[in-house]
Amino acid sequence: MLVEFGLGHGLVHPVKGNDDPSTPQPAGDHATAEALANVRERGDSLAGLRTVWEKRQRATWAEDVAIYRHAVGSALKLGEAFLAYDIAREGLRAFAGDVRLLQLQALALARTGATKRASAILVELREQGQEDEETFGILARTHKDFWMIAPTEEERAHHLRCSLADYLKGYECSGGYYTGINAASMALV
């Protein structure tokens, strides 16, 4: 099951792909630069993002992971978790094991209610040594979801503790406000 998510291949940090718009594109990468610019320019509306996605050139997108990362991020910002999942899934076929795409895919899954699948991706990332604010923050969110639906007090208490612990670990990684605020909130429950 984990292979479906691109797991089991080890963590991959791609050679190409930078989400920073100030990073110059290498010569000869006009098509990929244009594809990324298109996602950036049109990805702030659902109609624009869907048009870009439906008209994409798969071979061009498969040359730069940043195109997929940005498109998934745009879909998530627009509240389109299912579209985000579809984009991440295709991106992981081209960039198997890309940590950021896996994190974004897990977030998309969590937002669709597929909490177990999201958690499985994040646990695998953590077990492979990916211990950063984003991984811990999304994993903590899945435990918060489990806490809210747990059928017994024992399970609720377990997931509450796990959520708090993961938010704290995420905060300790970078001091980010997102995990810090959530850790404080979970500590008050």
Coordinates of N, CA and C in Angstrom, one line a residue, residues 84-174:
A84 N -5.6 18.6 -5.5 CA -4.2 18.6 -5.0 C -3.6 17.2 -4.9
Y85 N -4.5 16.2 -4.4 CA -4.1 14.8 -4.4 C -3.7 14.3 -5.8
D86 N -4.6 14.6 -6.7 CA -4.3 14.1 -8.1 C -3.0 14.6 -8.7
I87 N -2.8 15.9 -8.4 CA -1.5 16.5 -8.9 C -0.3 15.9 -8.2
A88 N -0.4 15.8 -6.9 CA 0.7 15.2 -6.2 C 1.0 13.7 -6.6
R89 N -0.1 13.0 -6.8 CA 0.1 11.6 -7.3 C 0.8 11.5 -8.6
E90 N 0.4 12.4 -9.5 CA 1.1 12.3 -10.8 C 2.6 12.8 -10.6
G91 N 2.8 13.8 -9.8 CA 4.1 14.3 -9.5 C 5.0 13.2 -8.9
L92 N 4.4 12.4 -8.1 CA 5.2 11.4 -7.4 C 5.6 10.2 -8.4
R93 N 4.9 10.1 -9.5 CA 5.3 9.2 -10.5 C 6.6 9.6 -11.2
A94 N 6.7 10.9 -11.3 CA 7.9 11.4 -12.0 C 9.0 11.7 -10.9
F95 N 8.7 12.0 -9.7 CA 9.7 12.3 -8.7 C 9.4 11.5 -7.4
A96 N 9.5 10.2 -7.6 CA 9.2 9.2 -6.5 C 10.0 9.6 -5.3
G97 N 9.4 9.6 -4.1 CA 10.1 9.9 -2.9 C 10.4 11.3 -2.6
D98 N 9.9 12.3 -3.4 CA 10.2 13.7 -3.2 C 9.4 14.1 -1.9
V99 N 10.2 14.5 -0.9 CA 9.7 14.7 0.4 C 8.6 15.8 0.4
R100 N 8.8 16.9 -0.2 CA 7.8 17.9 -0.2 C 6.5 17.5 -0.9
L101 N 6.6 16.8 -2.0 CA 5.4 16.3 -2.6 C 4.6 15.3 -1.7
L102 N 5.4 14.4 -1.0 CA 4.8 13.5 -0.1 C 4.1 14.2 1.0
Q103 N 4.7 15.3 1.6 CA 4.1 16.0 2.6 C 2.8 16.7 2.1
L104 N 2.8 17.3 0.9 CA 1.6 17.9 0.4 C 0.5 16.9 0.1
Q105 N 1.0 15.7 -0.4 CA 0.0 14.6 -0.7 C -0.7 14.2 0.6
A106 N 0.1 14.1 1.7 CA -0.5 13.7 3.0 C -1.5 14.8 3.5
L107 N -1.1 16.0 3.3 CA -2.0 17.1 3.7 C -3.3 17.1 2.9
A108 N -3.2 16.8 1.6 CA -4.4 16.7 0.8 C -5.3 15.5 1.2
L109 N -4.6 14.4 1.5 CA -5.4 13.3 2.0 C -6.1 13.6 3.3
A110 N -5.4 14.2 4.2 CA -6.0 14.6 5.5 C -7.2 15.5 5.3
R111 N -7.1 16.4 4.4 CA -8.2 17.3 4.2 C -9.4 16.6 3.5
T112 N -9.2 15.5 2.9 CA -10.3 14.8 2.3 C -10.9 13.8 3.3
G113 N -10.3 13.6 4.4 CA -10.8 12.7 5.4 C -10.1 11.4 5.4
A114 N -9.1 11.2 4.5 CA -8.4 9.9 4.4 C -7.2 10.0 5.4
T115 N -7.6 10.1 6.7 CA -6.6 10.3 7.7 C -5.6 9.2 7.9
K116 N -6.0 8.0 7.8 CA -5.1 6.8 7.9 C -4.1 6.8 6.8
R117 N -4.5 7.1 5.6 CA -3.5 7.1 4.5 C -2.5 8.3 4.7
A118 N -3.0 9.4 5.1 CA -2.2 10.6 5.3 C -1.1 10.2 6.4
S119 N -1.6 9.7 7.5 CA -0.8 9.3 8.6 C 0.3 8.3 8.2
A120 N -0.1 7.3 7.4 CA 0.9 6.3 6.9 C 2.1 6.9 6.2
I121 N 1.8 7.9 5.3 CA 2.8 8.6 4.6 C 3.8 9.3 5.5
L122 N 3.2 10.0 6.5 CA 4.0 10.8 7.4 C 4.8 10.0 8.3
V123 N 4.2 8.9 8.8 CA 5.0 8.0 9.7 C 6.2 7.4 8.9
E124 N 5.9 7.0 7.7 CA 7.0 6.5 6.8 C 8.1 7.6 6.6
L125 N 7.7 8.8 6.4 CA 8.7 9.9 6.2 C 9.5 10.0 7.5
R126 N 8.8 10.1 8.6 CA 9.5 10.2 9.9 C 10.5 9.1 10.2
E127 N 10.0 7.8 9.9 CA 10.9 6.7 10.1 C 12.1 6.7 9.2
Q128 N 12.0 7.4 8.1 CA 13.2 7.5 7.1 C 14.0 8.7 7.5
G129 N 13.7 9.3 8.7 CA 14.6 10.4 9.2 C 14.1 11.8 8.8
Q130 N 13.0 11.9 8.2 CA 12.5 13.3 7.9 C 11.8 13.9 9.1
E131 N 12.6 14.5 9.9 CA 12.0 15.1 11.1 C 12.1 16.6 11.0
D132 N 11.1 17.2 10.5 CA 11.0 18.7 10.3 C 9.6 19.2 10.7
E133 N 9.5 20.5 10.8 CA 8.3 21.1 11.2 C 7.1 20.6 10.4
E134 N 7.2 20.6 9.1 CA 6.1 20.2 8.2 C 5.6 18.8 8.4
T135 N 6.6 17.9 8.5 CA 6.2 16.5 8.7 C 5.5 16.3 10.1
F136 N 6.1 16.9 11.1 CA 5.5 16.7 12.4 C 4.2 17.5 12.5
G137 N 4.1 18.6 11.9 CA 2.9 19.4 12.0 C 1.7 18.7 11.3
I138 N 1.9 18.1 10.2 CA 0.8 17.4 9.5 C 0.5 16.1 10.2
L139 N 1.5 15.4 10.7 CA 1.3 14.2 11.5 C 0.5 14.5 12.7
A140 N 0.8 15.6 13.4 CA 0.0 16.0 14.6 C -1.4 16.3 14.2
R141 N -1.6 16.9 13.1 CA -3.0 17.2 12.6 C -3.8 15.9 12.4
T142 N -3.1 14.8 11.9 CA -3.8 13.6 11.7 C -4.2 13.0 13.1
H143 N -3.3 13.1 14.1 CA -3.6 12.6 15.4 C -4.8 13.4 16.0
K144 N -4.8 14.7 15.7 CA -5.9 15.5 16.2 C -7.2 15.1 15.5
D145 N -7.2 14.7 14.3 CA -8.4 14.2 13.6 C -8.8 12.8 14.2
F146 N -7.8 12.0 14.5 CA -8.1 10.7 15.1 C -8.7 10.9 16.5
W147 N -8.2 11.9 17.3 CA -8.7 12.2 18.6 C -10.1 12.6 18.5
M148 N -10.5 13.4 17.5 CA -11.9 13.9 17.4 C -12.9 12.8 17.1
I149 N -12.4 11.7 16.5 CA -13.4 10.6 16.1 C -13.1 9.3 16.9
A150 N -12.2 9.3 17.8 CA -11.9 8.1 18.5 C -13.1 7.6 19.3
P151 N -13.4 6.3 19.3 CA -14.6 5.8 19.9 C -14.5 5.6 21.5
T152 N -13.2 5.5 22.0 CA -13.1 5.3 23.4 C -12.2 6.4 24.0
E153 N -12.4 6.6 25.3 CA -11.6 7.6 26.0 C -10.1 7.3 25.9
E154 N -9.8 6.0 26.0 CA -8.4 5.6 26.0 C -7.7 6.0 24.6
E155 N -8.5 5.8 23.5 CA -7.9 6.1 22.2 C -7.9 7.7 22.1
R156 N -8.9 8.3 22.6 CA -8.9 9.8 22.5 C -7.7 10.3 23.3
A157 N -7.4 9.8 24.5 CA -6.2 10.3 25.2 C -4.9 10.0 24.5
H158 N -4.8 8.8 23.9 CA -3.6 8.5 23.1 C -3.4 9.5 22.0
H159 N -4.4 9.7 21.2 CA -4.2 10.6 20.1 C -4.0 12.1 20.5
L160 N -4.6 12.5 21.6 CA -4.4 13.8 22.1 C -2.9 13.9 22.5
R161 N -2.4 12.9 23.2 CA -0.9 13.0 23.6 C 0.0 13.0 22.4
C162 N -0.3 12.1 21.4 CA 0.5 12.1 20.2 C 0.4 13.4 19.4
S163 N -0.7 14.0 19.3 CA -0.9 15.3 18.6 C 0.0 16.3 19.3
L164 N -0.2 16.5 20.6 CA 0.6 17.4 21.3 C 2.1 17.2 21.2
A165 N 2.5 15.9 21.3 CA 3.9 15.6 21.2 C 4.5 16.0 19.8
D166 N 3.7 15.7 18.8 CA 4.2 16.0 17.4 C 4.2 17.5 17.1
Y167 N 3.2 18.2 17.6 CA 3.2 19.7 17.5 C 4.4 20.2 18.2
L168 N 4.7 19.7 19.4 CA 5.9 20.2 20.1 C 7.2 19.9 19.4
K169 N 7.3 18.7 18.8 CA 8.5 18.3 18.0 C 8.7 19.2 16.8
G170 N 7.6 19.5 16.2 CA 7.6 20.4 15.0 C 8.0 21.8 15.4
Y171 N 7.5 22.3 16.5 CA 7.9 23.6 17.0 C 9.4 23.6 17.4
E172 N 9.9 22.6 18.0 CA 11.3 22.5 18.4 C 12.2 22.5 17.2
C173 N 11.7 22.0 16.1 CA 12.5 21.9 14.8 C 12.9 23.3 14.3
S174 N 11.9 24.2 14.4 CA 12.1 25.5 13.7 C 11.6 26.7 14.5

